[in-house]
Every structure is written in C-alpha cells, then in structure tokens.
PDB file of C-alpha atoms in Angstrom:
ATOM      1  CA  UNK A   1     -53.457 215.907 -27.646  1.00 97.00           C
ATOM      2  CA  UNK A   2     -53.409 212.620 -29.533  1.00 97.00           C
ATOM      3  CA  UNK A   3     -51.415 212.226 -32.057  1.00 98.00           C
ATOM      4  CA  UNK A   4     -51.864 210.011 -35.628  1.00 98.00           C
ATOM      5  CA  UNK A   5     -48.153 209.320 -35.355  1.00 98.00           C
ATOM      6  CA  UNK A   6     -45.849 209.311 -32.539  1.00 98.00           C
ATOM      7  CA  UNK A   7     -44.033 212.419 -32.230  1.00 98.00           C
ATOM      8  CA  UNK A   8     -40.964 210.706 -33.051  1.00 98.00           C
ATOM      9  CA  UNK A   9     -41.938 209.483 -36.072  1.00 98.00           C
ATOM     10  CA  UNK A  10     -44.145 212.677 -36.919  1.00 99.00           C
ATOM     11  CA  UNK A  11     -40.600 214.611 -36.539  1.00 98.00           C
ATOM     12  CA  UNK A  12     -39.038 212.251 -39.177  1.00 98.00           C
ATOM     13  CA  UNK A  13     -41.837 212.094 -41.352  1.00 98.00           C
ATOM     14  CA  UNK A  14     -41.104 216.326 -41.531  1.00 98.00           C
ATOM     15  CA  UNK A  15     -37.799 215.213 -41.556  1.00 98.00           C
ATOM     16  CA  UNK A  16     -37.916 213.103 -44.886  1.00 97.00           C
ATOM     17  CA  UNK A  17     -40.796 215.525 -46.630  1.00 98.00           C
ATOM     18  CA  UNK A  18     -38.037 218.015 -46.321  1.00 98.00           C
ATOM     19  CA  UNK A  19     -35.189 216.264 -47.182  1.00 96.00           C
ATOM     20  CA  UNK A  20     -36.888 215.100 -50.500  1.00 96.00           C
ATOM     21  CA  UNK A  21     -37.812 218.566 -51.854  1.00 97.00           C
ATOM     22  CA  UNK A  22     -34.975 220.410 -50.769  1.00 97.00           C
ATOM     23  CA  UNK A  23     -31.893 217.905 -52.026  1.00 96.00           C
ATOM     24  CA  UNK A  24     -29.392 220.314 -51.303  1.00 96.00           C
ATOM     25  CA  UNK A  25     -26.760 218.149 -49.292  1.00 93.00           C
ATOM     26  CA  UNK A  26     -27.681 220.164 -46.016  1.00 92.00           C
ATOM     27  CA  UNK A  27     -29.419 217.783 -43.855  1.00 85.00           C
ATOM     28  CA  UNK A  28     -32.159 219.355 -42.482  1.00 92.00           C
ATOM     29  CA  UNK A  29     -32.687 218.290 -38.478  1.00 91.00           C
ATOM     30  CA  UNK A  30     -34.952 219.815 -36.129  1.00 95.00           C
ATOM     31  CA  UNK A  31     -34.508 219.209 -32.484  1.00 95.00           C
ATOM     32  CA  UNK A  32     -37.083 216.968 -30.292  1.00 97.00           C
ATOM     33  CA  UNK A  33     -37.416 220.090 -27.320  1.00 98.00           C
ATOM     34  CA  UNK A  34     -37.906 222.518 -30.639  1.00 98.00           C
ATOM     35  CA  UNK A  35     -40.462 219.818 -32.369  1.00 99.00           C
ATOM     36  CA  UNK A  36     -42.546 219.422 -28.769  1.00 99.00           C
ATOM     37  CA  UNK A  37     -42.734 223.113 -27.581  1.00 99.00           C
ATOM     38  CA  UNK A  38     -44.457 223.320 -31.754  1.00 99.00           C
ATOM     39  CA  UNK A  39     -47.067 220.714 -30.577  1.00 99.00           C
ATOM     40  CA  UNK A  40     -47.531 222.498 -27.428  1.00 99.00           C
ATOM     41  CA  UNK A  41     -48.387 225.122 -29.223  1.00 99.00           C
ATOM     42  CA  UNK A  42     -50.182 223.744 -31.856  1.00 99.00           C
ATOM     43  CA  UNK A  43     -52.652 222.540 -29.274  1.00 98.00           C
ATOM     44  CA  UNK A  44     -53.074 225.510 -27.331  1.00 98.00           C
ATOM     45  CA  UNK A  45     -54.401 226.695 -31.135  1.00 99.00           C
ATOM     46  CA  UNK A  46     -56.288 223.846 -31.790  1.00 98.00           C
ATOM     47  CA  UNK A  47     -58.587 223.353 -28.501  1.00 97.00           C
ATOM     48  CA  UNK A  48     -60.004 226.488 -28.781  1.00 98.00           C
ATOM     49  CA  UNK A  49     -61.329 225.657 -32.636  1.00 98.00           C
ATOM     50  CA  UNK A  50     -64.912 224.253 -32.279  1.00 97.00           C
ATOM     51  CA  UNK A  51     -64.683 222.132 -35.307  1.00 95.00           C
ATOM     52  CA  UNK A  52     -62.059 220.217 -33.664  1.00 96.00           C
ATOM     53  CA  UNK A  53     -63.932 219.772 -30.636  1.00 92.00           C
ATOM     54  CA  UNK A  54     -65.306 215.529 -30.580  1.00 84.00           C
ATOM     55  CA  UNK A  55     -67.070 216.563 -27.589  1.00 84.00           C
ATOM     56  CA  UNK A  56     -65.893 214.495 -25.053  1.00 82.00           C
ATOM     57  CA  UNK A  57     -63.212 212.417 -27.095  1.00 90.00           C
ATOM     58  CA  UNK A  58     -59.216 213.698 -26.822  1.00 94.00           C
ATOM     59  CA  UNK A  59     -58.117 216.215 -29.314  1.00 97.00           C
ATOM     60  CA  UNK A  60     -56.243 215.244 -32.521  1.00 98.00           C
ATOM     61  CA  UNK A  61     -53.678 216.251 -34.937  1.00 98.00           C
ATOM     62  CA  UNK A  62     -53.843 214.060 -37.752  1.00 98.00           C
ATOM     63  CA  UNK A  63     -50.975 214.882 -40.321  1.00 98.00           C
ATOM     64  CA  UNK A  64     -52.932 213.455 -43.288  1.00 98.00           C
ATOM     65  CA  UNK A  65     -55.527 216.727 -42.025  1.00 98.00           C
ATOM     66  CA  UNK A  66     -54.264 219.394 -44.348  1.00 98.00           C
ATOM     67  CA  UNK A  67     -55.465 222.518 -42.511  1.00 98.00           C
ATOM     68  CA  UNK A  68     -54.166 220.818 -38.904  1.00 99.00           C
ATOM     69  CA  UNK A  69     -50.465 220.620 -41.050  1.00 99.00           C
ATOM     70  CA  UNK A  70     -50.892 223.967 -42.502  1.00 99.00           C
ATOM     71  CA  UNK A  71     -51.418 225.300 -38.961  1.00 99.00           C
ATOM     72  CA  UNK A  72     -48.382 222.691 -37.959  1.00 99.00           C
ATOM     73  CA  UNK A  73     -45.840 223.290 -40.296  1.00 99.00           C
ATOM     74  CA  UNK A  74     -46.401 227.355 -39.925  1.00 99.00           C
ATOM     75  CA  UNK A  75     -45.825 227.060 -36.012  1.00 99.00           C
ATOM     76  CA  UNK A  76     -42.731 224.865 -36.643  1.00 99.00           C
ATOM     77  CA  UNK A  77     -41.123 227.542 -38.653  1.00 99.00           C
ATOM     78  CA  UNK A  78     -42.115 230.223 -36.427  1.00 99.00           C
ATOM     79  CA  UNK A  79     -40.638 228.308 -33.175  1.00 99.00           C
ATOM     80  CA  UNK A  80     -37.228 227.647 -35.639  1.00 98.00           C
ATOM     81  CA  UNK A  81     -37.200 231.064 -36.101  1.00 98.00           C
ATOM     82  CA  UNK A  82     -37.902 232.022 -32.568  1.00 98.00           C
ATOM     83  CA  UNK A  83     -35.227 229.464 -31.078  1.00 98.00           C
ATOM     84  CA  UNK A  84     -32.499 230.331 -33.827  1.00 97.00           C
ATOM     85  CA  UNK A  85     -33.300 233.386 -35.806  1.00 96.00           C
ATOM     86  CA  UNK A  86     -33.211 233.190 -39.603  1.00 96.00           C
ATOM     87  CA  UNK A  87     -32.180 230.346 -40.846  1.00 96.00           C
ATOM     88  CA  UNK A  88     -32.253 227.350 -43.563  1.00 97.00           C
ATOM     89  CA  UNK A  89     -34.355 225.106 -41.534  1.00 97.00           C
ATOM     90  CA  UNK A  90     -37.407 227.610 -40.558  1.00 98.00           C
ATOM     91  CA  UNK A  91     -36.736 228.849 -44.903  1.00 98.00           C
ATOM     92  CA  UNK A  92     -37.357 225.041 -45.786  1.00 98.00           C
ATOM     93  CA  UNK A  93     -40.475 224.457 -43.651  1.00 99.00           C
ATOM     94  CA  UNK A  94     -41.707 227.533 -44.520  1.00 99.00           C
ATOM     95  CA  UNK A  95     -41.059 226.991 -48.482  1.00 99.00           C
ATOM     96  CA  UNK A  96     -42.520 223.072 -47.547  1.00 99.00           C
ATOM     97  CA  UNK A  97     -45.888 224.863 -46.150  1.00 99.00           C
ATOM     98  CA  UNK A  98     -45.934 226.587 -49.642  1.00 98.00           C
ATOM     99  CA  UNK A  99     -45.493 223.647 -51.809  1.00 98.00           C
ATOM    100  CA  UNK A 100     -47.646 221.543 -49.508  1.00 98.00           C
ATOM    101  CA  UNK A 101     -50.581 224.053 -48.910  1.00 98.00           C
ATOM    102  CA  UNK A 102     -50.182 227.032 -51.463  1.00 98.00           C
ATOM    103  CA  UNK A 103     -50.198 228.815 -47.751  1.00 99.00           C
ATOM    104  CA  UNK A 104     -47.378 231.692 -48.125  1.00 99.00           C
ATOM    105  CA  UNK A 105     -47.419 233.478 -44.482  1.00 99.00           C
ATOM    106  CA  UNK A 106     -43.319 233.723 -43.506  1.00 98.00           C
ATOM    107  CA  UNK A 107     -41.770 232.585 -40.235  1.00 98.00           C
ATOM    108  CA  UNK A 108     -41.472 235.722 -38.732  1.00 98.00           C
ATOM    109  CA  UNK A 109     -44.778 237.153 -38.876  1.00 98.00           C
ATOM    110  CA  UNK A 110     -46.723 237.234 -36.042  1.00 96.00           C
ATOM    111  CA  UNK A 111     -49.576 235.189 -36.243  1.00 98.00           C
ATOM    112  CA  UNK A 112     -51.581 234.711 -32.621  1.00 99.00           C
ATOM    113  CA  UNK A 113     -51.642 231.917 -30.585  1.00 99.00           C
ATOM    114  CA  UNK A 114     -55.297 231.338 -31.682  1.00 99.00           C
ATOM    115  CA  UNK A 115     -55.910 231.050 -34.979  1.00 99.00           C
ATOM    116  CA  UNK A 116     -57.450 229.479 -37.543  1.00 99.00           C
ATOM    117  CA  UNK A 117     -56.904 229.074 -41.438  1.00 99.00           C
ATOM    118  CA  UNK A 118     -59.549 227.187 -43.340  1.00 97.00           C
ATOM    119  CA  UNK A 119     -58.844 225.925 -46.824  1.00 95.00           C
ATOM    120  CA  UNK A 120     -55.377 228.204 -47.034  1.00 96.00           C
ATOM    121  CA  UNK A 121     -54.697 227.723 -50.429  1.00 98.00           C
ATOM    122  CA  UNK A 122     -53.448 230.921 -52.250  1.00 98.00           C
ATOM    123  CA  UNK A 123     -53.149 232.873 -48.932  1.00 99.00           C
ATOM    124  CA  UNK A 124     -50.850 235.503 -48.420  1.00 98.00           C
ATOM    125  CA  UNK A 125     -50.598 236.981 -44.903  1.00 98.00           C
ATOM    126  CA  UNK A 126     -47.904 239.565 -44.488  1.00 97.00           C
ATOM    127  CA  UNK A 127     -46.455 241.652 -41.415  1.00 94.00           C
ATOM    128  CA  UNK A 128     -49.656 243.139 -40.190  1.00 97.00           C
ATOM    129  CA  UNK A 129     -50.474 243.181 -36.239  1.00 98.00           C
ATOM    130  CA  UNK A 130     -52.525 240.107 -36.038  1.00 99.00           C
ATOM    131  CA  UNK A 131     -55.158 239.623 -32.161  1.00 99.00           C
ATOM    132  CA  UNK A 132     -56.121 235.712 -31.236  1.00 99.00           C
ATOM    133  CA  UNK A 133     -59.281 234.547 -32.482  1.00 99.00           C
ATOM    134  CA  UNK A 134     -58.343 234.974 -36.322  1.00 99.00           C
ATOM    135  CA  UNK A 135     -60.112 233.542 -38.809  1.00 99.00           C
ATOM    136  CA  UNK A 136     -58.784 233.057 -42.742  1.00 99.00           C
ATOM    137  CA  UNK A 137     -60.278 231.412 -45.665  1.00 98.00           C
ATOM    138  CA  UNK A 138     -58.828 230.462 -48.810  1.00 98.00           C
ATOM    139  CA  UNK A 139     -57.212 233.029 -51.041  1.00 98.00           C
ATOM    140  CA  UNK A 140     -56.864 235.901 -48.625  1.00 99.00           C
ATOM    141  CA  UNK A 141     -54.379 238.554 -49.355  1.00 98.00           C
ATOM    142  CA  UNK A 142     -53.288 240.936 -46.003  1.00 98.00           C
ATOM    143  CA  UNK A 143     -50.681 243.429 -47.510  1.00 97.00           C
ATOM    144  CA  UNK A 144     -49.263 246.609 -47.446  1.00 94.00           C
ATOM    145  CA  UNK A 145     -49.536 249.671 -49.169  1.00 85.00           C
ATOM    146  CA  UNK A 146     -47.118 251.677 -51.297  1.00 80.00           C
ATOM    147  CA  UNK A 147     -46.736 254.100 -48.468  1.00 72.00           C
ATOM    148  CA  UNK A 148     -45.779 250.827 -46.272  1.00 85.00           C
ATOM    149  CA  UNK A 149     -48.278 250.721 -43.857  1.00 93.00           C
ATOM    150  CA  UNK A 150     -49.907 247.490 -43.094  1.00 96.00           C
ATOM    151  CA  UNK A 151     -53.476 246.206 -41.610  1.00 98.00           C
ATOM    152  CA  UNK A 152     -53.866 245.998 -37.817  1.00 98.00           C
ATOM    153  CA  UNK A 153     -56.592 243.371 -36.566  1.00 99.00           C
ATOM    154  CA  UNK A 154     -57.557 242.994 -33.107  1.00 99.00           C
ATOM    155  CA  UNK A 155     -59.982 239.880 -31.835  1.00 99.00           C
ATOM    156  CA  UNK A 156     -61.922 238.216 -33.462  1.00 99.00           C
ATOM    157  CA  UNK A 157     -61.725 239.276 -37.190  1.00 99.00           C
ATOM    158  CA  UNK A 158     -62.880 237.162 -39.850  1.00 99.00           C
ATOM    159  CA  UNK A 159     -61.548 237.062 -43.192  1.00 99.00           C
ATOM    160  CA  UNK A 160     -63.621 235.417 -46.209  1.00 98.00           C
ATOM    161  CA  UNK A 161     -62.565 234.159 -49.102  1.00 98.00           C
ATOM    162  CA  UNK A 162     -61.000 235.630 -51.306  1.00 98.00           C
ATOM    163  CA  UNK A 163     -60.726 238.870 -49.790  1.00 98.00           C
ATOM    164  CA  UNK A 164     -58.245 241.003 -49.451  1.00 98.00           C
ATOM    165  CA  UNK A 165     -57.056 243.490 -46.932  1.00 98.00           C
ATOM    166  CA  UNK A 166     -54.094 245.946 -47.702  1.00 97.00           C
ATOM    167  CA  UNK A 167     -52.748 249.090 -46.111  1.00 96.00           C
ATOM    168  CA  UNK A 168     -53.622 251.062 -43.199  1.00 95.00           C
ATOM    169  CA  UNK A 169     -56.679 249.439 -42.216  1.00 96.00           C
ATOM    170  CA  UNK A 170     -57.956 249.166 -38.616  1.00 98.00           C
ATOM    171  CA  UNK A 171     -60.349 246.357 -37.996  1.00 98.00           C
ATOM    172  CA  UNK A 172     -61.896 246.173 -34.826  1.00 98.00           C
ATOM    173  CA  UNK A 173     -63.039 243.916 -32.416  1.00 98.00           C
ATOM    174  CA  UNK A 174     -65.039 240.926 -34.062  1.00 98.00           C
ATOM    175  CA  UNK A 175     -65.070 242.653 -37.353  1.00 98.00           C
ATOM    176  CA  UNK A 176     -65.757 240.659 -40.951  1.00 98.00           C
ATOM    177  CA  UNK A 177     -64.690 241.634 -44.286  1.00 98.00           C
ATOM    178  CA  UNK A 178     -66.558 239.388 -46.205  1.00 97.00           C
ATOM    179  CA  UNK A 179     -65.699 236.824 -49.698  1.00 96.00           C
ATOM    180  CA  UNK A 180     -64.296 238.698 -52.202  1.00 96.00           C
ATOM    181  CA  UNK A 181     -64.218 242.032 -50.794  1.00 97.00           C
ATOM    182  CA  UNK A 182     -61.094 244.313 -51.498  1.00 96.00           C
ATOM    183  CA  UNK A 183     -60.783 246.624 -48.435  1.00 94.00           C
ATOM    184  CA  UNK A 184     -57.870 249.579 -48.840  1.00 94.00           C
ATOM    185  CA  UNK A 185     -56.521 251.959 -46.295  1.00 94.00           C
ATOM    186  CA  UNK A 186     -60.313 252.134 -44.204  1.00 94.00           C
ATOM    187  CA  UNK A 187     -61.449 251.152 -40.924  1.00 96.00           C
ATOM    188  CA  UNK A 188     -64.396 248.765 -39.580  1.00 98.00           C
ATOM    189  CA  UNK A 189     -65.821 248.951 -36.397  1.00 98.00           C
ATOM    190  CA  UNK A 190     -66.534 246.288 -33.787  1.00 98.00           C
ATOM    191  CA  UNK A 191     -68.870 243.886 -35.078  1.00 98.00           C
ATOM    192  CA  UNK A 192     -69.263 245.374 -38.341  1.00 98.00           C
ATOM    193  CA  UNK A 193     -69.458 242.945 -41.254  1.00 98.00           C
ATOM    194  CA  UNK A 194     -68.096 244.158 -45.061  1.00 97.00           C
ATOM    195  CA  UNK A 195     -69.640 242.219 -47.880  1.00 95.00           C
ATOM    196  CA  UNK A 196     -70.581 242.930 -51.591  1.00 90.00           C
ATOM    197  CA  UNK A 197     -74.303 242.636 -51.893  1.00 88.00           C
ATOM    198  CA  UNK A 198     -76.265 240.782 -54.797  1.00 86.00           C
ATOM    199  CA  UNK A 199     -75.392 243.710 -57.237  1.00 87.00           C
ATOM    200  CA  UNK A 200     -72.055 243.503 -56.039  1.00 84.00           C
ATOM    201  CA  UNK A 201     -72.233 247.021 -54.091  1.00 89.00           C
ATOM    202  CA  UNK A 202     -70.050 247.238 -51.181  1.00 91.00           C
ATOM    203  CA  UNK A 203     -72.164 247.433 -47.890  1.00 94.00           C
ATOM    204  CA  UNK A 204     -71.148 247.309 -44.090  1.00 95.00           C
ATOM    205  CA  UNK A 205     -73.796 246.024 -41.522  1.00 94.00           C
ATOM    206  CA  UNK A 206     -74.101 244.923 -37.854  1.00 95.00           C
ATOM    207  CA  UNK A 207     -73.544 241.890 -36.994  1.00 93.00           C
ATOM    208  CA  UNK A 208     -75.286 240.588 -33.791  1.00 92.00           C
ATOM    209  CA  UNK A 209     -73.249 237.280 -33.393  1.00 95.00           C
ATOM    210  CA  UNK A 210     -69.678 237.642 -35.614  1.00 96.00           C
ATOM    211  CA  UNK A 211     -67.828 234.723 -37.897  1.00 95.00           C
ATOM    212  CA  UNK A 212     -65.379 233.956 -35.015  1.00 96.00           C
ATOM    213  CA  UNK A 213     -68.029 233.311 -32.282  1.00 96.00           C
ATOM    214  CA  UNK A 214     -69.020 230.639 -34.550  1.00 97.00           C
ATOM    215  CA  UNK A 215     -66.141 229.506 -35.327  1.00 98.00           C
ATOM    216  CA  UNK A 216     -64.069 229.425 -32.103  1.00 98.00           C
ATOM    217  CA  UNK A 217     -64.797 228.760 -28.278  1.00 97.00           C
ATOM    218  CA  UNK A 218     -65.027 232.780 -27.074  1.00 93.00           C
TER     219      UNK A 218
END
C-alpha cells in the first residue's frame, strides 16, 4: 500500500497531532512494530473497498483522506489496546478520532477486519457483535437497550444515515436499515432492506443486489 507519507513520518505526524491536544506532560509514543501491524491492517480493510480500487494503480492511504484516517486512527487504538490493554495512549487516539472525525466507536469494540465508515461524523458504534463487510454512514447510532442487550450484525449489513439501531436486534446476512430509520429490539432477514417510504411509513422489502455488494469486493 502506498503511502502519502513515509511511515516514519506518518507515525510522528500522529505523534505531534496528539501531543498538541492532549498537553498533559505524558509523552505519548507509539511503537514502529505497533504502528506497522495498524497499516497492515488498515490495508487488509482498505483493498477490499471498491471506491478505493484505481484499477490497476497501487492502493493508497492518504492522511489528508478523512474517512482513510477515521478508519486509521480507529485501528491504531484498537491494536494499542490489543498489544497493551487499556491504556492512555489507545484513550488519546481514540479521544483524537473524536475531535478529528466526530467518530465515537471505543478501542475495544470489535469492529471487523472489513469495514467501511463513510462520512462518520456523529457516529456512535457501541459493543454490538459486528461480521466483515460493514457498511456505516454518517450519524449512525448502534446501542443498547435498558435491559442491556445489544445489536448483532452478521455480513454484509448496511447502515444509512442517520439511522439508528439499538437493542436486541438480529440483522442478517446482507441486510439494510435504511437513512433515518430507528430500528428497536426486531429482526431483519437476509437481504431485507428497512426504509421509511415517501409518507414516512416504515416498510421492509427485498433486495435483489444489497448496499454492501455495491460497496465492497464480495
């Protein structure tokens, strides 16, 4: 994967961000083996995203790309926190995303290897059971309930904008709950799509080709 800076200075360019929001006399290092098995796995994410595919030409990360740094900085804290537990350094690149992105999903949730957030500002993912192949828009809320159950998503689910999904939900295989849809303790099937309809009635249809096989190489 090419890279718009060097991975040396990419890791001090984290490095400073950090250092300048966070001025709390703890300088904040991350190490080069940590910072590399992040890109590694930052590609892995990446190639599979048709958008980033130049068809032919090397994939890039470009840290000026705000949804390639969301992505970034969220796999950096989660490799922290996988490496070294909880910690001050996977809390500051985590708090970093937020500041950055408006992107609020903690270190220790666990996101797929495939994924893909478009436009993450005002997204809150929390500790549901997340499948590769995930797709988030802007403003999406995943939550739990009072009763403390949270959604589980296998492949391929899309998330619109502005939707949220909270509780004990079960969403299938390739299933979309569509922009601005609240969906609460209920199930989808695979395929099925969720939307609000031009009276702004709830309806749930089949979808012959889902959000995600657009969206990613399946």
């Amino acid at each position: 994967m090419k890279l718009s800076l060097s991975e040396h200075n990419l890791r001090q360019y984290v490095t400073k961000q950090v250092n300048h929001l966070f001025p709390d006399g703890q300088d904040f290092k991350i190490a080069s083996s940590t910072f590399s098995k992040s890109l590694y796995r930052l590609e892995k994410c990446l190639e599979k995203i048709k958008y980033y595919d130049k068809k032919g030409f090397e994939l890039e990360f470009n840290h000026l790309h705000s949804d390639q740094f969301l992505t970034f900085l969220w796999i950096l804290s989660s490799q922290i926190w996988r490496e070294f537990g909880h910690c001050s350094c996977a809390t500051k690149i985590f708090y970093l995303n937020k500041i950055l992105h408006g992107f609020d999903c903690h270190y220790d949730n666990q996101l797929p290897d495939i994924f893909f957030i478009a436009h993450g500002v005002g997204t809150v993912l929390g500790k549901a059971k997340y499948s590769d192949y995930l797709y988030v828009s802007k403003g999406v809320t995943v939550g739990t309930s009072r009763g403390g159950d949270y959604p589980d998503f296998d492949e391929g689910v899309s998330l619109g904008a502005d939707s949220t999904v909270i509780g004990a939900c079960k969403l299938s295989e390739f299933s979309s709950v569509g922009a601005g849809v609240t969906f609460f303790n209920k199930d989808l099937h695979s395929y099925e799509a969720v939307v609000r309809d031009n009276t702004g009635a709830l309806k749930t249809t089949k979808q012959s080709v889902p959000l995600s096989k657009h969206i990613f190489k399946i």
